[in-house]
Coordinates of C-alpha atoms in Angstrom, one line a residue:
Chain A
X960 CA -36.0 -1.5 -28.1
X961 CA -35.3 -3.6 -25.3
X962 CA -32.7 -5.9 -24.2
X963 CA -31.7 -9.0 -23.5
X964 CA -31.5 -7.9 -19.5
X965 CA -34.4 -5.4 -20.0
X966 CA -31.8 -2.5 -20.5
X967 CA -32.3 0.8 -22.5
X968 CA -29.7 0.7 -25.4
X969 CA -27.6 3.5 -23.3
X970 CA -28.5 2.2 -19.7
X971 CA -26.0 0.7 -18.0
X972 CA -25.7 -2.0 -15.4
X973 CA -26.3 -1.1 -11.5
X974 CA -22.9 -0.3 -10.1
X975 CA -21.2 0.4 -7.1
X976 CA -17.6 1.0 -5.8
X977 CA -15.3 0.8 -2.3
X978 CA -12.2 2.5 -1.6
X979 CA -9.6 0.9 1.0
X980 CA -11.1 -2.6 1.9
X981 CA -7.5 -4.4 1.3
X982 CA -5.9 -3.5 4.8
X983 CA -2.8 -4.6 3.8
X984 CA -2.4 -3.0 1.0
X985 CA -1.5 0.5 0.3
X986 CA -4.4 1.5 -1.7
X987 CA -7.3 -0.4 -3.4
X988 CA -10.5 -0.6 -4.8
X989 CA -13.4 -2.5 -5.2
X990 CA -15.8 -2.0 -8.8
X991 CA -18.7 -3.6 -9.1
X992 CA -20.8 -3.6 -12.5
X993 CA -24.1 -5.7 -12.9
X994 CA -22.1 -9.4 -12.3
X995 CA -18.6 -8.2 -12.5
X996 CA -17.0 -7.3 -10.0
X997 CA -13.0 -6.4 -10.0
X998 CA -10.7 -6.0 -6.8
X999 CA -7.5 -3.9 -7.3
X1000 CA -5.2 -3.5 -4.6
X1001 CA -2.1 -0.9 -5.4
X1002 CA 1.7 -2.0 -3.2
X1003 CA 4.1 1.4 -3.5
X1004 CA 6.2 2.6 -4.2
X1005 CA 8.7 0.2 -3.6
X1006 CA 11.3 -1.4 -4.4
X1007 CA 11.9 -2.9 -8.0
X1008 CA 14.3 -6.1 -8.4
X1009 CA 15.9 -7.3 -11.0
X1010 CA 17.4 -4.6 -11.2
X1011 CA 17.6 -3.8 -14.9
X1012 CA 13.7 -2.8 -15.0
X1013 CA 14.5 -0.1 -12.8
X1014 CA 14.3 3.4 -14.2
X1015 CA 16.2 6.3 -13.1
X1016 CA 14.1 8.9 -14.7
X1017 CA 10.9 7.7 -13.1
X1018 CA 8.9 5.7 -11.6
X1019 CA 7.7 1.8 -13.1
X1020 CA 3.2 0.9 -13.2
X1021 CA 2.8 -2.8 -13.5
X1022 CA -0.4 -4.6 -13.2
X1023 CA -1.2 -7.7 -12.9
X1024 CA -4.9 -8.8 -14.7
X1025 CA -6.1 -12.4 -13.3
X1026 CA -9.4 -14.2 -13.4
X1027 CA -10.3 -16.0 -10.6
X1028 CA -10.7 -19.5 -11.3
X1029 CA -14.4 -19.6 -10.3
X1030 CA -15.1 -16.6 -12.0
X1031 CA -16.2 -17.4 -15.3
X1032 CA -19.7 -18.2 -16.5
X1033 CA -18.8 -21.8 -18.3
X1034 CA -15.3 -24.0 -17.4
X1035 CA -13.0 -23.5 -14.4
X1036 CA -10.5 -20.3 -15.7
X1037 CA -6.9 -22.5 -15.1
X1038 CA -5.0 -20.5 -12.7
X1039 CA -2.1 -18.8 -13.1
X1040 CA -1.2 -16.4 -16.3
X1041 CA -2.1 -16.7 -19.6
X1042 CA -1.5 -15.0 -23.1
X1043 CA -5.1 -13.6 -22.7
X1044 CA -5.0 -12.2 -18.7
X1045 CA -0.9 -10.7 -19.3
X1046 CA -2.4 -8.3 -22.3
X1047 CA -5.0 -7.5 -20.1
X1048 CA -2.7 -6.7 -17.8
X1049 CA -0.6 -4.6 -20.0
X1050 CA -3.7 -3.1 -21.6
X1051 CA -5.1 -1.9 -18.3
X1052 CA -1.3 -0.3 -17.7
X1053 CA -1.5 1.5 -20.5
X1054 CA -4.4 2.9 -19.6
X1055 CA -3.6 4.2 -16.5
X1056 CA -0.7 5.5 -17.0
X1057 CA -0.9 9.1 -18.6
X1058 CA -2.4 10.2 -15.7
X1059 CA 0.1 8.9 -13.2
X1060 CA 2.6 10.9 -12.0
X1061 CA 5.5 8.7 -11.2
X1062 CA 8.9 10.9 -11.5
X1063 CA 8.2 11.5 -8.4
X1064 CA 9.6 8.0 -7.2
X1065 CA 12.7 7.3 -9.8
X1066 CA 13.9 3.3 -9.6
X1067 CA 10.9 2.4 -8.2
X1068 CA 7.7 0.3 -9.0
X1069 CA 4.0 0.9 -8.6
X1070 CA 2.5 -2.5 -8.5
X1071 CA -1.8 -3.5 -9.0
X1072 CA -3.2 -5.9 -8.8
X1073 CA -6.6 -6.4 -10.5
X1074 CA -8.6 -9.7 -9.0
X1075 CA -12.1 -10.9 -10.6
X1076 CA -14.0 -13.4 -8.4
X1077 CA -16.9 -13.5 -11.0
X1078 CA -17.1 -12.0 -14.7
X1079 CA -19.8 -11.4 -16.9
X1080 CA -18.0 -9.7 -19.6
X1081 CA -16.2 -5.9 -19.5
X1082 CA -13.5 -7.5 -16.8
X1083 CA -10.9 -4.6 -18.3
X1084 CA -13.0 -2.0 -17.9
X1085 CA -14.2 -2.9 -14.1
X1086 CA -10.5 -3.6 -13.6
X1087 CA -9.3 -0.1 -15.0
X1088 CA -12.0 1.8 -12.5
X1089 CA -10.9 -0.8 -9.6
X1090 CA -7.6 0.0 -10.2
X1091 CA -8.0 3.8 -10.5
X1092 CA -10.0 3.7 -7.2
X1093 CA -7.0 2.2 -5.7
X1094 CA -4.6 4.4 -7.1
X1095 CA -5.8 7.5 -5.6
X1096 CA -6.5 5.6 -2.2
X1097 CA -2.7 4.6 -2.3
X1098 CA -2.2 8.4 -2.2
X1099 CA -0.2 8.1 -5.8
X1100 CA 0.1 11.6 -7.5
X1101 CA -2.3 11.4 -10.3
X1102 CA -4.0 14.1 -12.9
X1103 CA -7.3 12.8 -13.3
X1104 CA -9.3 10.0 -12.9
X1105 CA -9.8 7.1 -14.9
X1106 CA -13.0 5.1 -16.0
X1107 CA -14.1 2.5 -18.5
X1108 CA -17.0 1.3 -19.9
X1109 CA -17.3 -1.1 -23.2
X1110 CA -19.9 -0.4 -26.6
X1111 CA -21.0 -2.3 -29.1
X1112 CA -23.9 -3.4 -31.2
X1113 CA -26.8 -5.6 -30.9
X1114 CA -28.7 -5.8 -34.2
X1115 CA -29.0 -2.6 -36.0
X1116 CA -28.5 -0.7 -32.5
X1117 CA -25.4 0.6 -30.9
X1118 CA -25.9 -0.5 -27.0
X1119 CA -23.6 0.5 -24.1
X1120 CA -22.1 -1.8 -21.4
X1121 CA -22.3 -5.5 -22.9
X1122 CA -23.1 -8.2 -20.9
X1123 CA -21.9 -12.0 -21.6
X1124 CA -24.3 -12.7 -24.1
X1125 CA -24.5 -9.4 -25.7
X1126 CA -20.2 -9.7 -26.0
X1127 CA -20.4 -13.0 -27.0
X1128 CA -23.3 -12.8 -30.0
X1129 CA -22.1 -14.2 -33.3
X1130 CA -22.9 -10.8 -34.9
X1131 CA -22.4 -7.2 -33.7
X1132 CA -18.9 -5.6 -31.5
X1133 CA -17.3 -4.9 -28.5
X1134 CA -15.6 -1.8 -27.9
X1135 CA -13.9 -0.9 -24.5
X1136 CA -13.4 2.9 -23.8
X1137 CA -11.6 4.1 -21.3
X1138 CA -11.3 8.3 -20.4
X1139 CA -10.2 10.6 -18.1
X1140 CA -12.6 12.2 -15.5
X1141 CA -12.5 16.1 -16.3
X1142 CA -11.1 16.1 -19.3
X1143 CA -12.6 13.0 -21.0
X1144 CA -9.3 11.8 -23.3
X1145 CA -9.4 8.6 -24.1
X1146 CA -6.9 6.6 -23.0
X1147 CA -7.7 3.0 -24.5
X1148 CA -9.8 2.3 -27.7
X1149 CA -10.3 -1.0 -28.4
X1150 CA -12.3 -2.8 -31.2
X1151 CA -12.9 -6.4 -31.9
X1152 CA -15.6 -7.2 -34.5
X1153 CA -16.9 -5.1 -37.3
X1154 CA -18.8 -1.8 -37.2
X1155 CA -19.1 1.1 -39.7
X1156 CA -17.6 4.5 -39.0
X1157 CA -20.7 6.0 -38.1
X1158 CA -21.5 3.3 -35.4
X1159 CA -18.2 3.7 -33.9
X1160 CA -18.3 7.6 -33.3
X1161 CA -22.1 7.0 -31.5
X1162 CA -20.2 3.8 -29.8
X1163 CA -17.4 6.3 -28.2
X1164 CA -20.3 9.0 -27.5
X1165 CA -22.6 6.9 -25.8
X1166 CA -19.7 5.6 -23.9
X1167 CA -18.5 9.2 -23.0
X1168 CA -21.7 9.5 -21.3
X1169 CA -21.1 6.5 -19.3
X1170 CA -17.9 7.4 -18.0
X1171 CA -19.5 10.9 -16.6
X1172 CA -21.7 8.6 -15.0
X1173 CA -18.9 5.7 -13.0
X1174 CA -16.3 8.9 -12.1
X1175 CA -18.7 9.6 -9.9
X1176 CA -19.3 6.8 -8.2
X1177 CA -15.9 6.7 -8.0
X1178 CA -15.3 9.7 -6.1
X1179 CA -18.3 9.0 -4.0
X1180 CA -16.3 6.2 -3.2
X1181 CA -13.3 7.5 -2.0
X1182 CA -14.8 10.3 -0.1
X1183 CA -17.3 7.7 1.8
X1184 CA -13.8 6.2 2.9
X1185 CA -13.1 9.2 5.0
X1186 CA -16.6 10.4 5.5
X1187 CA -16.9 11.4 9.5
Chain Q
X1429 CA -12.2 36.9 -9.8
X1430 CA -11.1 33.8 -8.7
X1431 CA -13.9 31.2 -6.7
X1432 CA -13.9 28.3 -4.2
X1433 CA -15.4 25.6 -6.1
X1434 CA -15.0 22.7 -2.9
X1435 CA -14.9 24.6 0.5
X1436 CA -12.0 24.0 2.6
X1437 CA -11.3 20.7 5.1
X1438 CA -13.6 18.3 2.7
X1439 CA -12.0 15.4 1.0
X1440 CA -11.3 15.7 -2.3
X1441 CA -10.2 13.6 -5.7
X1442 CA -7.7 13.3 -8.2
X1443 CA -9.1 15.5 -11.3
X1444 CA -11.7 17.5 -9.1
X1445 CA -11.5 21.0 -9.6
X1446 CA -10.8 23.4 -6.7
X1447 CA -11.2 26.6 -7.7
X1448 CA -11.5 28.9 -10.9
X1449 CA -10.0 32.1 -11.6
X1450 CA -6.1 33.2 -11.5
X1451 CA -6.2 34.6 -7.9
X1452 CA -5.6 31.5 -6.9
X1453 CA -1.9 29.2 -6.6
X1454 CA -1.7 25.6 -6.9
X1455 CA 0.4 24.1 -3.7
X1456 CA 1.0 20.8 -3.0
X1457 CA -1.5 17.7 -4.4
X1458 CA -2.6 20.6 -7.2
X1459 CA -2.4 21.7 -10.2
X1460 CA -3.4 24.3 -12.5
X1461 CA -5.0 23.6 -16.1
X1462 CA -6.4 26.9 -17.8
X1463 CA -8.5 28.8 -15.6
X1464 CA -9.2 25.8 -13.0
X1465 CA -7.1 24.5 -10.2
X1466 CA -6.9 20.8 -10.0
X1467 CA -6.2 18.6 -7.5
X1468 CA -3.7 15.6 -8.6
X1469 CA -3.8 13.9 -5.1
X1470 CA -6.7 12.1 -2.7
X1471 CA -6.7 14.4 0.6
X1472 CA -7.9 17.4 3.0
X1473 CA -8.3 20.8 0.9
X1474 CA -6.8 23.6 2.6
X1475 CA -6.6 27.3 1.6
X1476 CA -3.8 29.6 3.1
X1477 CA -4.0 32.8 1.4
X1478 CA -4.0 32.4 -2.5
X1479 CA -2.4 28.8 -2.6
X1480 CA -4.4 26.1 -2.3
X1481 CA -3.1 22.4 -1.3
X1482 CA -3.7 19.2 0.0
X1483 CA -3.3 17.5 2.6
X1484 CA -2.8 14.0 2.2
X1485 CA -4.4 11.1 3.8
X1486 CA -2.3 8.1 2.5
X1487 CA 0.4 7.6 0.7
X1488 CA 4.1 6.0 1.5
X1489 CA 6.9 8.1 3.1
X1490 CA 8.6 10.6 0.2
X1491 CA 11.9 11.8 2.7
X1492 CA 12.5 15.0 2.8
X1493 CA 15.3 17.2 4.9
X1494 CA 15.6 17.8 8.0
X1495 CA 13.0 15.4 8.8
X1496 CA 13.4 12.8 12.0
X1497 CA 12.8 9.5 11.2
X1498 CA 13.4 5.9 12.9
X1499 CA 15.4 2.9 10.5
X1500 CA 16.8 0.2 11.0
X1501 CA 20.2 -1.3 9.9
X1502 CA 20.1 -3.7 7.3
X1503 CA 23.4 -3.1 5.9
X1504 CA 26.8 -2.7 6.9
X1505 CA 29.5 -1.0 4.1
X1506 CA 33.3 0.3 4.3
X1507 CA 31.5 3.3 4.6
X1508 CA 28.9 3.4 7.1
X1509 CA 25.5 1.8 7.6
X1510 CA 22.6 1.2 5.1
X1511 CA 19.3 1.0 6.7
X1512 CA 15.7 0.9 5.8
X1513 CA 13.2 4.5 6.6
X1514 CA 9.6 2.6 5.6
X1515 CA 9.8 3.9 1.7
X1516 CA 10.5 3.0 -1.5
X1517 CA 14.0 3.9 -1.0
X1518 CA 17.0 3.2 1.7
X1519 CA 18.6 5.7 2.9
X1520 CA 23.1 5.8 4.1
X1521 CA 24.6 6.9 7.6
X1522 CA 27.9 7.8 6.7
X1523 CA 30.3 7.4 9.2
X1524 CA 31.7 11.0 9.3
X1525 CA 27.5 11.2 9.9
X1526 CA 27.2 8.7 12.7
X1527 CA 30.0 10.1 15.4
X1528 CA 32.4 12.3 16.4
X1529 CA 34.7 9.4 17.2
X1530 CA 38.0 8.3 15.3
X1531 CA 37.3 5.3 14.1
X1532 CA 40.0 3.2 12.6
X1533 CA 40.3 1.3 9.1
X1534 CA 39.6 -1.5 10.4
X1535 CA 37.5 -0.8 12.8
X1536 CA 34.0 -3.2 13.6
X1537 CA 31.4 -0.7 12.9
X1538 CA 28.8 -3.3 14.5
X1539 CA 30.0 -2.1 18.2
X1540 CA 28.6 1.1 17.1
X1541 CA 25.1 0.5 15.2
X1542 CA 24.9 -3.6 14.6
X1543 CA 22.5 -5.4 12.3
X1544 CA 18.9 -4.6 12.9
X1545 CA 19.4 -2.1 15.6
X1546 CA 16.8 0.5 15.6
X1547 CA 18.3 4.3 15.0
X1548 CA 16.5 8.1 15.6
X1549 CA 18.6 10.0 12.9
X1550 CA 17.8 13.3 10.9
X1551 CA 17.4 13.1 7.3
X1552 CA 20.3 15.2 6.2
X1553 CA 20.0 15.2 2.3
X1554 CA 18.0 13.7 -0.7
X1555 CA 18.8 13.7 -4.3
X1556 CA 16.8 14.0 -7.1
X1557 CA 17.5 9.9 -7.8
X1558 CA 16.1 9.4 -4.2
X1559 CA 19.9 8.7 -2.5
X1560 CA 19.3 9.8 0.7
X1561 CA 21.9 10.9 3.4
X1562 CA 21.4 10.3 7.7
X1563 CA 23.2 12.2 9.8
X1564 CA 23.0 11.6 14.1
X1565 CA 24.6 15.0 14.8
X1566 CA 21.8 16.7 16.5
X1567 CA 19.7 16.8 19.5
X1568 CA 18.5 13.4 20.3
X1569 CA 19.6 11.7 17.6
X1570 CA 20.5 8.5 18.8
X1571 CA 20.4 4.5 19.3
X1572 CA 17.5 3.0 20.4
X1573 CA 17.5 0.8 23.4
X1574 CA 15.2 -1.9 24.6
X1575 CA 11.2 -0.8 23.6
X1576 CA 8.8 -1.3 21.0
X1577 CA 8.4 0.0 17.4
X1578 CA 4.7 0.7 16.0
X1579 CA 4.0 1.6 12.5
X1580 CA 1.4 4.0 11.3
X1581 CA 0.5 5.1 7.9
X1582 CA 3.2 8.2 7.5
X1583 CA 0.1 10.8 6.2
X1584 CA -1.5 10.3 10.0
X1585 CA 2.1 11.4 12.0
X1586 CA 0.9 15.0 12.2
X1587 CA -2.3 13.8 14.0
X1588 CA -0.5 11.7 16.3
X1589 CA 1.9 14.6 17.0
X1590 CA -1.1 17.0 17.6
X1591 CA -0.7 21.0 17.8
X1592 CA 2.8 21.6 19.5
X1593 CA 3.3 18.3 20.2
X1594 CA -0.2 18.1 22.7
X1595 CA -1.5 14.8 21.4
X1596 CA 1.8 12.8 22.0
X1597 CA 2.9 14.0 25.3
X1598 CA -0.8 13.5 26.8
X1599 CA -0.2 9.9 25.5
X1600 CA 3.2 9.8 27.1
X1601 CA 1.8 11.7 30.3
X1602 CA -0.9 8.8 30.7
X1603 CA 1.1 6.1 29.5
X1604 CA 4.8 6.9 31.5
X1605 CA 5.9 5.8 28.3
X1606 CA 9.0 7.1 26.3
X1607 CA 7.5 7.7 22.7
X1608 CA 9.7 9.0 19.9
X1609 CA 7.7 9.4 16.5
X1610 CA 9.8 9.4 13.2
X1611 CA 8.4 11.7 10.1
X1612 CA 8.2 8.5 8.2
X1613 CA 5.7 6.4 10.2
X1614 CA 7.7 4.6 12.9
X1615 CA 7.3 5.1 15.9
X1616 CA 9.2 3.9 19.2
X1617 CA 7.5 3.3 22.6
X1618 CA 9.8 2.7 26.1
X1619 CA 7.5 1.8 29.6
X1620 CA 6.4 -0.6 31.4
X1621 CA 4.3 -3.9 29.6
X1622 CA 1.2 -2.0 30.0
X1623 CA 2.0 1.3 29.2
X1624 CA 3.9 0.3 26.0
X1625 CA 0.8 -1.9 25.2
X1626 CA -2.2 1.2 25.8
X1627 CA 0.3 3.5 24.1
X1628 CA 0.6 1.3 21.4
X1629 CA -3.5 0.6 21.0
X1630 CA -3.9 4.4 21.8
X1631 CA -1.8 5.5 18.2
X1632 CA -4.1 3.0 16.4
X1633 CA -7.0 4.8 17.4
X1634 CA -5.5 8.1 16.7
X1635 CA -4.4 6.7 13.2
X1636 CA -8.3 5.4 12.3
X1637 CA -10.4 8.4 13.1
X1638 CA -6.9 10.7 11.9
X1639 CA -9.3 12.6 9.4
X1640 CA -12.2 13.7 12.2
X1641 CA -12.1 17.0 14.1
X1642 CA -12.1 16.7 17.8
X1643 CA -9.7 14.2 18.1
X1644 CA -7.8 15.5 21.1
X1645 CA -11.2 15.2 23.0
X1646 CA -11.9 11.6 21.8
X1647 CA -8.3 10.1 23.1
X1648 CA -8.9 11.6 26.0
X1649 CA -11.8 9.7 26.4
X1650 CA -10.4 6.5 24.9
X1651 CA -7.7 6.5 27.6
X1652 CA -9.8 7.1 30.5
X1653 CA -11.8 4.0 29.7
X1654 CA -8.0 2.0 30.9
X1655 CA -6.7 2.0 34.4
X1656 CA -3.7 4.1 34.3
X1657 CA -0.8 2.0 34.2
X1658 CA 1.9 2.0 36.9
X1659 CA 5.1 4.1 36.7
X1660 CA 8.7 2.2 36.3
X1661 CA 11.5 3.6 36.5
X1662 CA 12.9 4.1 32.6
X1663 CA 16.7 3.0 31.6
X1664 CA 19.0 6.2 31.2
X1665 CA 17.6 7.6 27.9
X1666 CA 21.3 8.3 26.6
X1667 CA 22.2 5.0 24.5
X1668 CA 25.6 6.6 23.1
X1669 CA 27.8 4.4 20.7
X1670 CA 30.6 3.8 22.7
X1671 CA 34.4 2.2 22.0
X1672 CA 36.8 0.9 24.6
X1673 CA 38.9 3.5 25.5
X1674 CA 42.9 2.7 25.9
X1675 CA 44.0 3.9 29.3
X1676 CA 46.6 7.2 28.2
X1677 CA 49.7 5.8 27.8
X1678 CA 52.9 8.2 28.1
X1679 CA 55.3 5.9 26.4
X1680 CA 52.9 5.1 23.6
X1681 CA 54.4 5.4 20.2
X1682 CA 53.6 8.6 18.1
X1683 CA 50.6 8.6 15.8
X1684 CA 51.3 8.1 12.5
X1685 CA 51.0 10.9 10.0
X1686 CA 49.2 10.8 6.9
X1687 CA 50.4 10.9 3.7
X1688 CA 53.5 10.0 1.8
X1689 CA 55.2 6.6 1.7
X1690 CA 55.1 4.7 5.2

C-alpha cells in the first residue's frame, strides 16, 4: 500500500535538525519533518518573577507552544495564545520533563520556546525534538534524550508520521508518541479518534522505531555544532 | 572488564553511553544506570583514571567556592551590597566581607562600592538554595576602575585562561592590556582604545573555535594579522575603597562602648 505522499506505511518524512542557530539564546534547536518545521530556543536558568511560582526544592520548565501566523495550511493562525497552543505548551512540558534535571537550579526557571513558521500536522512532536535539541545545547543537566513522532491509521492500516491530510481524514487516528533515547519510556501518549487495542500496540511499536530513527539525527545535530 | 564505548575528547550527548562495565566511575555530566555509564550533559568526554566526566561546552554559570568572578552592584542593603555574577542567581557582599574598615551605622556605603560599579570578588560560600556569599579579602580582590567588560559563554573561561594562564597573558603581552577574567564569564579589559578593542575581538575568537585543539597556535596567528597597538601608561592598578579620614584629634571625646543603656 501506498500513500497519499507516496510513503511506506512505516516510512517517515525526510528530516533534518540544527543545534545552536539562535545566538542569543542559550540553547536551541531547529526540527525539521517533511513541511514542519519547529524552532525552540531554551533562556536559563534565570530568574523567575512573580515570585510565588518559584520553587525552593528545584528548578521550574515552562514552554511556550505558538504557531506562527503564516504557518498554517488554510486561514491566517490569529496571533497570540490560545486554549489550543497553551496545552500544547503544557503538553510539550510534560514531556520533557522527566528527563530534566533541574534541582540543580532551586527558585529558578527554565524557559522554551517552541516557534512553527509552517505546519503540516505533528507540530508537538517536531516541537518536543526542537526543544530537546535545545535543551542539551543550553548545557541543562538532562538523562536522556527526547523524541516524538505521531501514529495513526489510514483505512485498515496503521501508518506512522501523519501528514495534514492523513491527521485530518474523517476516519482513522492520530496518536503522538513521545520516548526517551536509550531507554525508550514513553513520556506522552496521546489519542484522539478511535482505534482497537490491537492497532494501538502496532501504533506505539511502529512509533518506537521511529524514534530510534530522529535520536539520531538529533545527536548528529548537536555534535555537527562542535564538529572541527 | 569495563570498555570505552566513545573514545576520549569527542563530543558527546545526553543519554549516550560511555562505557560499560563497573571499572569505571561516573564524574561530572554522568551517570551510571546498570552496567552502562551515561552521560546526562552535552560536552568533551574525558577519562582520568576510572572516572569518567564531561566537560561542558555551554551552559550558564552554577557558582561555586573559591571561584573569582566579576559583578556588578545592583543593590544596596543595611547590610552590604547585592550584585549580579551572570547566573540565575545574585549573589551578597557583606560588609564584614567588603573591608577591613569601621564603618559606622549610618554610614553611605555608596563611597565604598556605588550603584553599578563593577567588583573582582571571591566567591566565599553557596548554599544548597543558591544564597551565595562574596567576600574581597584576598589577593586582588578589588574595585574596578575605568575599562571595559566582555562577556563570554562561562563553559569557554578555561580556554581563554589557557594552561597556567598562557593564553591570557599572550593576549595581555600583545595587547598592553590589563585583563582580569571572572570564573563566571565576565571579563574586564584596561589599555589603550586599541588594545582594549583587539583584546576584546581576540576573546571572541578564542570563545568560537573554544572546542578545537591547537588554539594557542591559531591566536597567535589571529593577532599577528593586527599591528601591535601602542603602549600607555595604565592608572595605578590599586582602586582601594577609601573614607575620609579625621585628622587624630587628642582632645576628641572617648569612643563609646557597646552595650548597656546609653
Amino acid at each position: 500500500m501506498k500513500r497519499i505522499d507516496g510513503r511506506k506505511p512505516d516510512e517517515m518524512r525526510e528530516m533534518s535538525a540544527k543545534a545552536g542557530i539562535i545566538p542569543r539564546a542559550d540553547g536551541s534547536g531547529y526540527f525539521q519533518i517533511g513541511n514542519t518545521i519547529a524552532y525552540a530556543a531554551v533562556y536559563g536558568p534565570r530568574n523567575l518573577y512573580p515570585r510565588f511560582l518559584q520553587d525552593p526544592q528545584k528548578g521550574i520548565l515552562r514552554v511556550n507552544y505558538n504557531m506562527m501566523p503564516f504557518s498554517s495550511k488554510g486561514e491566517r493562525v490569529r496571533p497570540g495564545g490560545n486554549r489550543r497552543s497553551k496545552e500544547l505548551g503544557l503538553v510539550i512540558e510534560k514531556s520533557l520533563l522527566p528527563v530534566v534535571n533541574l534541582y540543580e537550579f532551586p527558585n529558578a526557571v527554565v524557559d522554551v520556546f517552541v516557534e512553527l513558521p509552517q505546519t503540516d500536522a505533528g507540530t508537538r512532536c517536531a516541537g518536543i525534538c526542537a526543544a530537546a535539541i535545545a535543551l542539551a545545547d543550553a548545557g541543562i543537566p538532562m538523562r536522556d534524550l527526547v523524541a516524538a513522532v505521531s501514529a495513526g491509521k489510514a483505512g485498515d492500516t496503521v501508518i506512522l508520521d501523519l501528514n495534514y491530510e492523513e491527521d485530518s481524514a474523517e476516519e482513522g487516528a492520530d496518536i503522538p508518541v513521545a520516548m526517551t533515547g536509550r531507554s525508550k519510556e514513553i513520556t506522552l501518549l496521546q489519542m484522539d479518534g478511535r482505534m482497537t487495542a490491537e492497532d494501538l500496540r502496532k501504533a506505539v511499536q511502529l512509533c518506537r522505531k521511529g524514534i530510534s530513527q530522529i535520536i539520531a539525527v538529533q545527536q548528529k545535530a548537536l555534535q555537527e555544532k562542535y564538529a572541527p | 572488564m569495563g570498555t570505552l564505548l566513545v573514545s576520549e575528547k569527542t563530543v558527546v550527548v545526553p543519554g549516550q553511553e560511555l562505557a560499560t562495565g563497573m571499572d569505571y566511575l561516573p564524574g561530572f555530566g554522568a551517570y551510571r544506570d546498570g552496567e552502562h555509564i551515561v552521560a546526562s550533559q552535552l560536552g568533551l568526554l574525558s577519562v582520568e583514571g576510572r572516572a569518567i566526566k564531561i566537560i561542558p561546552l555551554s551552559g550558564k554559570y552554577i557558582p561555586k567556592n573559591d571561584d573569582t568572578v566579576i559583578a556588578q552592584v545592583v543593590d544596596i542593603t543595611l547590610h552590604g551590597w547585592r550584585l549580579e555574577i551572570n547566573s540565575a542567581y545574585s549573589a551578597m557582599l557583606t560588609l564584614k566581607d567588603a573591608t577591613s574598615d569601621f564603618i559606622a551605622r549610618d554610614a553611605d556605603l555608596t563611597a565604598y562600592f556605588n550603584f553599578g560599579d563593577w567588583i573582582v570578588a571571591g566567591v566565599a560560600n553557596v548554599t544548597t538554595q543558591k544564597l551565595i556569599d562574596l567576600t574581597m579579602k584576598g589577593p586582588g580582590l578589588r574595585k574596578l576602575g575605568e575599562g571595559m567588560i566582555v562577556r563570554v559563554g562561562p563553559s569557554k573561561i578555561p580556554r581563554i585562561i589557557g594552561k597556567g594562564g598562557s593564553m591570557v597573558s599572550m593576549i595581555k603581552e600583545y595587547t598592553g592590556c590589563r585583563i582580569i577574567v571572572g570564573q563566571n564569564g565576565v571579563l574586564w579589559i584596561q589599555g589603550s582604545p586599541e588594545g582594549e578593542m583587539l583584546a576584546a575581538k581576540t576573546i571572541k575568537e578564542i570563545e568560537q573555535h573554544a572546542h578545537r585543539s591547537g588554539l594557542t597556535e591559531r591566536i597567535k596567528e589571529f593577532l599577528g594579522q593586527f599591528p601591535k597597538p601602542e603602549a600607555v601608561p595604565l592608572p595605578p592598578e590599586e582602586e582601594r575603597p577609601h573614607r575620609e579620614r579625621r585628622p587624630f584629634d587628642p582632645n576628641r571625646r572617648p569612643m563609646r562602648r557597646s552595650g548597656g543603656f546609653r
